[in-house]
Amino acid sequence: MSVAEKVCVFVFLLQGVCCRDFSISLPEKIEALSESCVIIKCTFEIVEDMDKELTESAATGFWLKDGDNVNNNLVFNSSDPTPNHFKGKITGKLHEKNCTTIFYNVSSNYNGEYYFRIESGALKYTYTKITGNISTINVIESPSKPTVKLYEEQKEVQDQEEVLEGSSVSLRCSAETLCSSPPPTLTWSSTPRIPLSESSRQQELISDLNFTATHRHHRVTFTCTITYQLLDKNKTAQDSITLHVQYSPKNTSVSVLPSGSVLEGSSVTLTCSSDANPAVLNYTWSRKSEGQLKQLQTGDTLTFNRTDPKQRGWYQCTAQNKHGTQESSVMLDIQYAPQISTSSSCVSGDVTLCFCEVDGNPSPELEWHLSGRPVTNSSDTFISEERLDSTGLRSSITLHQSLTKTSALQCVGRNTHGTAEQLFYLVFTQKTSCKFQL
């Protein structure tokens, strides 16, 4: 830098120091809540020659509204408040050129443009648009609503995109504050109502609600409310966000129609349903047989037009979407009348021993009849029973030969759906063999 350039810079800086002028710094626009307060942040400068006039004891601040005429537009005098003036005070120190001011009990009359005037000894000056700027106060009846944003794993989610179950979710509520005593507060609520996490915090009117997303949060609307506590009532505003959560199938279940037990030969439909987001992509039906699953078909329904006892058993439905699967099983209980097995038979020796196996659902009761009369345990007969499974019963009867020479023995099985009978014709030969027929 040349000597001439250095001299020019020095002169320019010197002019900046020596030629200080009247100026003021004010917010251009201020919003105020009706029935609350308003703060005008304000600093000013004066010409250097007037610095000695600006003292703590002598300095007085004035506010003029909608014009710079002291006689016609004065609304506030810091040294001489009058009933027809605005109630408030200058919170800044005027001798330090801080003219920050608060007005109380704001009403619609406060709408307008504001000019500041300083007086201290010989210093008397009104700041206008020429010497700086003015503030425009806009009084609103209701507070502006807060803003709610969604974050997943600390990254903002745009356009309310869906979040994944199990991810860390944060809802942040932020609000621009207006002057109020006490200061406004932020609160959270949800619809439908669910317990909100205790991890929510509130600081400088930023409230974070943190939780792990589950399927129970899907389509839950979270609302953040800002509340101003005024003298006679509260004023509130709110913003909401509806959370969309993607999750694997939940609450998978199988229903049977008609419900309850199914009679052999009738029609029955199994229907599978599940809650999932995105919706279930496919349902798969399987049957449990001998500890193995045999796949049958896909689709949300499985229909048997004419049921058969062989179809009785456990059926499983598997619901699947891109996030996983879930199973549900149901017992298809097909009821039928008793059926006597062809393996039923008699053998003879010194005594006659007959066996009868019967199957039915519900499990049947079994009786023995000899020559048309029921037989019970006695000195000449002995009857025993054993359950083969949930639907089968096996009974044996021992008869002394003296009772069987000319006897007809009958096995009778009964349940609520019918009766089955088998007749044994006992014909004895010299080898004491026994024959039977249906």
Short mmCIF file of C-alpha atoms in Angstrom, two decimals:
data_model
loop_
_atom_site.label_atom_id
_atom_site.label_comp_id
_atom_site.label_asym_id
_atom_site.label_seq_id
_atom_site.Cartn_x
_atom_site.Cartn_y
_atom_site.Cartn_z
CA MET A 1 0.00 0.00 0.00
CA SER A 2 1.40 3.40 -1.00
CA VAL A 3 1.77 6.33 1.35
CA ALA A 4 -1.07 8.16 -0.39
CA GLU A 5 -3.38 5.16 0.06
CA LYS A 6 -2.50 4.93 3.77
CA VAL A 7 -3.27 8.62 4.22
CA CYS A 8 -6.66 8.21 2.50
CA VAL A 9 -7.59 5.28 4.70
CA PHE A 10 -6.56 7.17 7.82
CA VAL A 11 -8.62 10.21 6.79
CA PHE A 12 -11.63 7.97 6.06
CA LEU A 13 -11.40 6.29 9.48
CA LEU A 14 -10.94 9.65 11.16
CA GLN A 15 -14.04 10.95 9.46
CA GLY A 16 -15.96 7.93 10.76
CA VAL A 17 -14.96 8.82 14.30
CA CYS A 18 -15.28 12.55 14.14
CA CYS A 19 -18.38 12.78 12.03
CA ARG A 20 -20.75 10.60 14.09
CA ASP A 21 -24.40 11.51 13.35
CA PHE A 22 -27.87 10.83 14.72
CA SER A 23 -28.99 7.26 13.94
CA ILE A 24 -31.21 4.60 15.45
CA SER A 25 -31.59 0.79 15.20
CA LEU A 26 -35.13 -0.61 15.50
CA PRO A 27 -36.84 -3.80 14.34
CA GLU A 28 -38.78 -2.98 11.21
CA LYS A 29 -41.84 -5.10 12.10
CA ILE A 30 -43.03 -6.39 15.50
CA GLU A 31 -45.91 -8.71 16.26
CA ALA A 32 -47.72 -8.35 19.56
CA LEU A 33 -50.43 -10.48 21.13
CA SER A 34 -53.54 -8.62 22.20
CA GLU A 35 -53.91 -8.33 26.00
CA SER A 36 -50.22 -9.14 26.44
CA CYS A 37 -47.07 -7.01 26.11
CA VAL A 38 -44.71 -5.88 23.35
CA ILE A 39 -40.98 -5.20 23.41
CA ILE A 40 -39.27 -2.74 21.06
CA LYS A 41 -35.52 -3.40 20.96
CA CYS A 42 -33.85 -0.08 20.42
CA THR A 43 -30.38 1.52 20.35
CA PHE A 44 -29.44 4.97 19.08
CA GLU A 45 -26.49 7.26 18.32
CA ILE A 46 -26.12 11.04 18.69
CA VAL A 47 -23.66 13.59 17.36
CA GLU A 48 -20.46 13.64 19.32
CA ASP A 49 -20.97 17.22 20.50
CA MET A 50 -24.06 16.10 22.44
CA ASP A 51 -22.42 13.27 24.38
CA LYS A 52 -21.92 15.50 27.42
CA GLU A 53 -25.64 16.30 27.49
CA LEU A 54 -26.70 12.63 27.71
CA THR A 55 -26.75 11.83 31.43
CA GLU A 56 -28.55 9.22 33.48
CA SER A 57 -30.48 11.77 35.53
CA ALA A 58 -31.57 14.03 32.68
CA ALA A 59 -32.27 11.58 29.87
CA THR A 60 -35.95 11.05 28.93
CA GLY A 61 -37.32 8.84 26.18
CA PHE A 62 -40.48 9.44 24.19
CA TRP A 63 -42.44 7.36 21.72
CA LEU A 64 -44.52 8.92 19.00
CA LYS A 65 -47.09 6.94 17.03
CA ASP A 66 -48.08 7.42 13.38
CA GLY A 67 -46.17 10.69 13.05
CA ASP A 68 -43.21 12.66 14.44
CA ASN A 69 -45.08 15.63 15.89
CA VAL A 70 -44.50 15.74 19.65
CA ASN A 71 -47.72 17.62 20.34
CA ASN A 72 -50.01 15.41 18.27
CA ASN A 73 -48.40 11.95 18.24
CA LEU A 74 -46.92 11.45 21.71
CA VAL A 75 -48.03 8.17 23.35
CA PHE A 76 -45.28 7.56 25.93
CA ASN A 77 -43.07 9.69 28.17
CA SER A 78 -40.62 7.79 30.36
CA SER A 79 -40.39 10.60 32.91
CA ASP A 80 -44.01 11.69 33.07
CA PRO A 81 -46.51 8.87 32.44
CA THR A 82 -50.07 10.10 31.99
CA PRO A 83 -53.35 8.13 32.01
CA ASN A 84 -53.97 8.64 28.32
CA HIS A 85 -50.49 7.37 27.39
CA PHE A 86 -49.42 3.78 26.83
CA LYS A 87 -48.39 1.92 29.96
CA GLY A 88 -44.82 0.68 29.89
CA LYS A 89 -41.23 1.46 30.70
CA ILE A 90 -37.86 1.87 29.06
CA THR A 91 -35.84 -1.13 30.17
CA GLY A 92 -32.63 0.02 28.49
CA LYS A 93 -30.29 2.63 29.94
CA LEU A 94 -30.76 5.82 27.96
CA HIS A 95 -27.40 7.32 29.01
CA GLU A 96 -25.82 4.22 27.40
CA LYS A 97 -27.91 4.84 24.24
CA ASN A 98 -30.16 1.85 24.83
CA CYS A 99 -33.82 2.74 24.33
CA THR A 100 -35.36 -0.76 24.53
CA THR A 101 -38.96 -0.39 25.71
CA ILE A 102 -41.80 -2.60 26.88
CA PHE A 103 -45.50 -1.73 26.58
CA TYR A 104 -48.17 -3.54 28.63
CA ASN A 105 -51.82 -4.45 28.03
CA VAL A 106 -51.53 -4.23 24.27
CA SER A 107 -54.73 -3.68 22.30
CA SER A 108 -55.64 -2.95 18.70
CA ASN A 109 -54.91 0.76 19.41
CA TYR A 110 -51.23 -0.16 19.40
CA ASN A 111 -51.24 -0.92 15.67
CA GLY A 112 -49.10 1.62 13.82
CA GLU A 113 -45.69 3.19 13.20
CA TYR A 114 -43.45 4.22 16.12
CA TYR A 115 -40.85 6.98 16.29
CA PHE A 116 -38.38 7.47 19.14
CA ARG A 117 -37.37 10.85 20.61
CA ILE A 118 -34.56 11.53 23.10
CA GLU A 119 -34.31 14.58 25.36
CA SER A 120 -31.50 15.28 27.82
CA GLY A 121 -30.52 18.87 28.61
CA ALA A 122 -29.88 20.66 25.34
CA LEU A 123 -30.24 17.34 23.46
CA LYS A 124 -33.67 17.16 21.84
CA TYR A 125 -34.01 14.91 18.80
CA THR A 126 -36.71 12.81 17.08
CA TYR A 127 -35.54 9.89 14.94
CA THR A 128 -37.45 9.64 11.68
CA LYS A 129 -37.18 7.58 8.53
CA ILE A 130 -34.47 9.98 7.35
CA THR A 131 -32.12 9.36 10.28
CA GLY A 132 -32.68 5.63 10.69
CA ASN A 133 -35.78 3.53 10.68
CA ILE A 134 -39.10 3.22 12.47
CA SER A 135 -40.93 0.21 13.93
CA THR A 136 -44.34 -0.99 12.83
CA ILE A 137 -46.33 -2.90 15.47
CA ASN A 138 -48.98 -5.35 14.33
CA VAL A 139 -51.33 -6.56 17.06
CA ILE A 140 -52.78 -10.05 16.57
CA GLU A 141 -55.69 -11.60 18.46
CA SER A 142 -54.34 -15.17 18.40
CA PRO A 143 -50.75 -16.41 18.58
CA SER A 144 -49.04 -17.90 15.57
CA LYS A 145 -49.02 -21.67 15.59
CA PRO A 146 -45.83 -23.57 16.42
CA THR A 147 -44.07 -25.83 13.92
CA VAL A 148 -43.74 -29.61 14.35
CA LYS A 149 -41.05 -31.51 12.46
CA LEU A 150 -40.36 -35.25 12.31
CA TYR A 151 -36.90 -36.80 12.66
CA GLU A 152 -35.93 -40.46 12.24
CA GLU A 153 -32.51 -41.49 13.50
CA GLN A 154 -31.71 -37.75 13.83
CA LYS A 155 -32.52 -37.05 10.16
CA GLU A 156 -35.47 -34.88 9.21
CA VAL A 157 -38.29 -36.73 7.46
CA GLN A 158 -39.78 -34.69 4.63
CA ASP A 159 -43.43 -34.67 3.56
CA GLN A 160 -44.51 -36.93 6.43
CA GLU A 161 -42.83 -39.98 4.92
CA GLU A 162 -43.24 -43.20 6.84
CA VAL A 163 -40.80 -44.30 9.51
CA LEU A 164 -39.84 -47.88 10.27
CA GLU A 165 -40.93 -49.72 13.42
CA GLY A 166 -38.06 -49.93 15.89
CA SER A 167 -36.39 -46.73 14.70
CA SER A 168 -35.59 -43.82 16.97
CA VAL A 169 -38.10 -41.04 16.34
CA SER A 170 -38.09 -37.44 17.51
CA LEU A 171 -40.85 -34.88 17.12
CA ARG A 172 -39.57 -31.32 17.50
CA CYS A 173 -41.94 -28.47 18.25
CA SER A 174 -40.60 -24.93 17.90
CA ALA A 175 -42.34 -21.59 18.26
CA GLU A 176 -41.58 -17.92 17.83
CA THR A 177 -42.34 -16.25 21.12
CA LEU A 178 -44.16 -13.03 21.72
CA CYS A 179 -43.85 -10.87 24.80
CA SER A 180 -45.81 -12.47 27.64
CA SER A 181 -45.72 -12.71 31.42
CA PRO A 182 -45.45 -15.51 32.35
CA PRO A 183 -43.66 -16.72 29.19
CA PRO A 184 -45.61 -19.08 26.91
CA THR A 185 -45.30 -22.86 27.30
CA LEU A 186 -45.34 -25.83 24.92
CA THR A 187 -47.28 -29.03 25.69
CA TRP A 188 -47.78 -32.32 23.82
CA SER A 189 -50.90 -34.43 23.38
CA SER A 190 -51.88 -37.30 21.10
CA THR A 191 -55.02 -38.70 19.46
CA PRO A 192 -55.80 -41.47 20.19
CA ARG A 193 -54.38 -40.87 23.64
CA ILE A 194 -51.20 -42.79 24.41
CA PRO A 195 -48.67 -42.27 27.20
CA LEU A 196 -46.08 -39.74 26.05
CA SER A 197 -42.42 -40.29 26.77
CA GLU A 198 -40.94 -38.59 29.82
CA SER A 199 -37.89 -37.76 27.71
CA SER A 200 -39.60 -34.71 26.23
CA ARG A 201 -37.83 -31.49 27.15
CA GLN A 202 -38.60 -27.82 26.85
CA GLN A 203 -35.93 -25.20 26.33
CA GLU A 204 -36.23 -21.82 24.63
CA LEU A 205 -39.61 -22.93 23.31
CA ILE A 206 -38.18 -25.96 21.54
CA SER A 207 -39.78 -29.14 22.83
CA ASP A 208 -38.56 -32.59 21.73
CA LEU A 209 -40.66 -35.73 22.09
CA ASN A 210 -38.43 -38.80 21.75
CA PHE A 211 -39.54 -42.44 21.49
CA THR A 212 -39.03 -45.69 19.61
CA ALA A 213 -41.60 -46.15 16.85
CA THR A 214 -43.95 -49.12 17.18
CA HIS A 215 -47.04 -50.23 15.25
CA ARG A 216 -49.15 -48.65 18.00
CA HIS A 217 -47.92 -45.23 16.85
CA HIS A 218 -49.22 -45.76 13.30
CA ARG A 219 -51.75 -43.08 12.36
CA VAL A 220 -51.45 -41.47 15.78
CA THR A 221 -51.77 -37.68 15.62
CA PHE A 222 -49.36 -35.77 17.86
CA THR A 223 -50.26 -32.18 18.69
CA CYS A 224 -48.02 -29.45 20.10
CA THR A 225 -49.79 -26.51 21.73
CA ILE A 226 -48.34 -23.13 22.66
CA THR A 227 -50.18 -21.46 25.55
CA TYR A 228 -50.08 -17.83 26.62
CA GLN A 229 -51.47 -17.27 30.13
CA LEU A 230 -53.22 -13.91 30.15
CA LEU A 231 -55.14 -12.25 32.96
CA ASP A 232 -58.66 -13.35 32.06
CA LYS A 233 -58.04 -16.27 29.70
CA ASN A 234 -55.48 -18.39 27.92
CA LYS A 235 -54.67 -18.00 24.25
CA THR A 236 -53.40 -21.04 22.38
CA ALA A 237 -52.26 -22.20 18.96
CA GLN A 238 -51.22 -25.65 17.84
CA ASP A 239 -49.66 -27.71 15.11
CA SER A 240 -50.13 -31.44 14.52
CA ILE A 241 -48.46 -34.29 12.70
CA THR A 242 -49.83 -37.77 12.00
CA LEU A 243 -47.19 -40.46 12.25
CA HIS A 244 -47.06 -43.25 9.68
CA VAL A 245 -45.13 -46.34 10.77
CA GLN A 246 -44.18 -49.29 8.57
CA TYR A 247 -44.25 -52.63 10.40
CA SER A 248 -44.42 -56.38 9.87
CA PRO A 249 -47.74 -58.26 10.29
CA LYS A 250 -49.32 -58.01 13.75
CA ASN A 251 -52.43 -59.49 15.38
CA THR A 252 -52.70 -62.24 12.76
CA SER A 253 -55.77 -64.40 13.41
CA VAL A 254 -57.89 -67.08 11.74
CA SER A 255 -61.68 -67.17 11.95
CA VAL A 256 -63.95 -70.09 11.08
CA LEU A 257 -67.33 -69.60 9.41
CA PRO A 258 -69.65 -71.01 10.51
CA SER A 259 -68.03 -70.72 13.92
CA GLY A 260 -67.65 -73.58 16.38
CA SER A 261 -67.70 -77.22 15.41
CA VAL A 262 -68.32 -78.24 11.81
CA LEU A 263 -70.52 -81.19 10.91
CA GLU A 264 -69.23 -83.72 8.41
CA GLY A 265 -70.39 -82.96 4.87
CA SER A 266 -71.05 -79.25 5.49
CA SER A 267 -69.20 -76.28 3.98
CA VAL A 268 -66.71 -74.27 6.02
CA THR A 269 -64.43 -71.31 5.27
CA LEU A 270 -61.28 -70.30 7.15
CA THR A 271 -60.43 -66.59 6.88
CA CYS A 272 -57.06 -65.08 7.78
CA SER A 273 -56.62 -61.42 8.73
CA SER A 274 -53.65 -59.38 9.84
CA ASP A 275 -52.65 -55.81 10.63
CA ALA A 276 -49.60 -54.66 8.64
CA ASN A 277 -48.12 -51.59 6.95
CA PRO A 278 -47.72 -51.90 4.05
CA ALA A 279 -50.67 -54.27 3.81
CA VAL A 280 -50.09 -58.02 3.78
CA LEU A 281 -48.61 -59.07 0.45
CA ASN A 282 -49.85 -62.66 0.63
CA TYR A 283 -51.39 -65.24 2.96
CA THR A 284 -50.17 -68.84 2.86
CA TRP A 285 -52.17 -71.79 4.23
CA SER A 286 -50.56 -74.95 5.61
CA ARG A 287 -51.74 -78.02 7.49
CA LYS A 288 -49.90 -79.63 10.37
CA SER A 289 -49.50 -83.36 9.84
CA GLU A 290 -47.22 -85.68 11.79
CA GLY A 291 -45.16 -82.75 13.03
CA GLN A 292 -44.69 -81.34 9.54
CA LEU A 293 -46.31 -78.41 7.73
CA LYS A 294 -47.78 -79.16 4.33
CA GLN A 295 -48.47 -76.09 2.22
CA LEU A 296 -51.96 -76.00 0.73
CA GLN A 297 -52.65 -72.72 -1.07
CA THR A 298 -52.35 -68.93 -0.92
CA GLY A 299 -55.02 -66.29 -0.35
CA ASP A 300 -56.80 -64.97 2.69
CA THR A 301 -59.48 -67.71 2.66
CA LEU A 302 -59.43 -71.50 2.66
CA THR A 303 -62.78 -73.17 1.83
CA PHE A 304 -63.94 -76.78 2.18
CA ASN A 305 -67.18 -77.26 0.24
CA ARG A 306 -67.91 -80.70 1.74
CA THR A 307 -65.98 -81.53 4.88
CA ASP A 308 -64.58 -84.96 5.60
CA PRO A 309 -63.37 -86.30 8.96
CA LYS A 310 -59.92 -86.71 7.41
CA GLN A 311 -59.74 -82.90 7.11
CA ARG A 312 -59.94 -82.49 10.87
CA GLY A 313 -56.77 -80.95 12.29
CA TRP A 314 -54.66 -77.83 12.75
CA TYR A 315 -54.42 -75.28 9.94
CA GLN A 316 -51.89 -72.48 9.90
CA CYS A 317 -52.04 -69.15 8.11
CA THR A 318 -48.84 -67.16 7.47
CA ALA A 319 -49.19 -63.43 6.75
CA GLN A 320 -46.30 -61.73 5.00
CA ASN A 321 -45.25 -58.28 3.89
CA LYS A 322 -41.82 -56.87 3.03
CA HIS A 323 -40.93 -56.41 6.71
CA GLY A 324 -41.61 -59.95 7.94
CA THR A 325 -44.15 -62.69 8.69
CA GLN A 326 -46.49 -63.80 11.45
CA GLU A 327 -48.42 -67.06 11.87
CA SER A 328 -51.74 -68.00 13.39
CA SER A 329 -53.28 -71.47 13.75
CA VAL A 330 -56.77 -72.82 14.25
CA MET A 331 -58.18 -76.27 14.98
CA LEU A 332 -60.76 -77.34 12.40
CA ASP A 333 -63.04 -79.55 14.47
CA ILE A 334 -65.13 -81.69 12.12
CA GLN A 335 -67.78 -83.64 13.99
CA TYR A 336 -69.23 -86.93 12.73
CA ALA A 337 -71.30 -89.92 13.79
CA PRO A 338 -69.58 -93.02 15.22
CA GLN A 339 -67.85 -95.44 12.88
CA ILE A 340 -66.90 -98.97 14.00
CA SER A 341 -63.61 -100.29 12.68
CA THR A 342 -63.58 -103.42 10.57
CA SER A 343 -60.72 -104.67 12.72
CA SER A 344 -63.21 -105.40 15.48
CA SER A 345 -63.20 -109.19 16.12
CA CYS A 346 -63.59 -112.05 18.55
CA VAL A 347 -61.31 -114.93 19.56
CA SER A 348 -62.35 -117.99 21.55
CA GLY A 349 -60.68 -120.44 23.80
CA ASP A 350 -61.75 -121.44 27.24
CA VAL A 351 -63.39 -118.03 27.21
CA THR A 352 -64.54 -115.72 24.40
CA LEU A 353 -62.71 -112.40 24.03
CA CYS A 354 -64.15 -109.73 21.71
CA PHE A 355 -62.71 -106.36 20.71
CA CYS A 356 -64.58 -103.35 19.33
CA GLU A 357 -63.02 -100.09 18.10
CA VAL A 358 -65.19 -97.06 17.47
CA ASP A 359 -64.29 -93.56 16.19
CA GLY A 360 -66.45 -90.44 16.27
CA ASN A 361 -66.45 -86.73 17.12
CA PRO A 362 -67.39 -85.99 19.79
CA SER A 363 -65.78 -89.12 21.15
CA PRO A 364 -68.52 -91.78 21.41
CA GLU A 365 -69.60 -93.93 24.30
CA LEU A 366 -69.53 -97.72 23.74
CA GLU A 367 -71.87 -100.42 25.04
CA TRP A 368 -72.01 -104.21 24.72
CA HIS A 369 -75.34 -105.98 24.26
CA LEU A 370 -75.80 -109.74 24.60
CA SER A 371 -78.98 -111.16 23.10
CA GLY A 372 -80.37 -107.62 23.00
CA ARG A 373 -79.62 -106.77 26.63
CA PRO A 374 -76.89 -104.45 27.90
CA VAL A 375 -73.94 -106.25 29.48
CA THR A 376 -72.10 -104.99 32.55
CA ASN A 377 -69.20 -106.36 34.55
CA SER A 378 -70.14 -109.48 36.50
CA SER A 379 -68.77 -112.87 37.50
CA ASP A 380 -69.45 -114.12 33.95
CA THR A 381 -68.33 -111.05 31.98
CA PHE A 382 -65.47 -108.57 32.16
CA ILE A 383 -65.44 -105.27 30.17
CA SER A 384 -62.48 -102.87 29.80
CA GLU A 385 -61.98 -99.62 27.78
CA GLU A 386 -59.09 -97.50 26.58
CA ARG A 387 -59.00 -94.18 24.70
CA LEU A 388 -57.03 -94.43 21.49
CA ASP A 389 -57.01 -90.66 20.82
CA SER A 390 -59.38 -87.72 21.16
CA THR A 391 -61.98 -89.42 18.95
CA GLY A 392 -61.26 -93.15 19.25
CA LEU A 393 -62.28 -95.72 21.86
CA ARG A 394 -61.40 -99.40 22.14
CA SER A 395 -63.37 -101.82 24.31
CA SER A 396 -62.94 -105.52 25.05
CA ILE A 397 -65.33 -108.00 26.61
CA THR A 398 -64.56 -111.42 28.07
CA LEU A 399 -67.36 -113.97 28.09
CA HIS A 400 -67.49 -117.39 29.69
CA GLN A 401 -68.33 -120.06 27.16
CA SER A 402 -71.52 -121.10 28.97
CA LEU A 403 -72.95 -117.68 28.03
CA THR A 404 -72.06 -117.79 24.41
CA LYS A 405 -73.23 -121.11 23.05
CA THR A 406 -76.37 -119.64 21.54
CA SER A 407 -75.67 -115.92 22.00
CA ALA A 408 -75.55 -112.90 19.67
CA LEU A 409 -73.13 -110.17 20.83
CA GLN A 410 -73.53 -106.55 19.74
CA CYS A 411 -71.13 -103.56 19.98
CA VAL A 412 -72.95 -100.18 20.04
CA GLY A 413 -71.22 -96.77 19.72
CA ARG A 414 -73.14 -93.51 20.31
CA ASN A 415 -72.50 -89.77 20.24
CA THR A 416 -74.68 -86.70 19.64
CA HIS A 417 -74.63 -87.23 15.87
CA GLY A 418 -75.70 -90.87 15.64
CA THR A 419 -75.23 -94.54 16.48
CA ALA A 420 -73.08 -97.32 14.98
CA GLU A 421 -73.60 -101.04 15.64
CA GLN A 422 -71.74 -104.24 14.94
CA LEU A 423 -73.17 -107.69 15.53
CA PHE A 424 -71.09 -110.74 16.34
CA TYR A 425 -72.81 -114.11 15.73
CA LEU A 426 -71.04 -116.50 18.02
CA VAL A 427 -71.02 -120.02 16.58
CA PHE A 428 -68.96 -122.60 18.44
CA THR A 429 -67.44 -125.72 16.97
CA GLN A 430 -65.58 -128.55 18.59
CA LYS A 431 -62.41 -126.45 18.23
CA THR A 432 -64.26 -123.68 20.10
CA SER A 433 -63.72 -121.16 17.33
CA CYS A 434 -65.86 -118.03 17.07
CA LYS A 435 -67.23 -116.34 14.01
CA PHE A 436 -68.90 -112.95 13.64
CA GLN A 437 -70.58 -110.93 10.99
CA LEU A 438 -71.92 -107.42 10.64
#
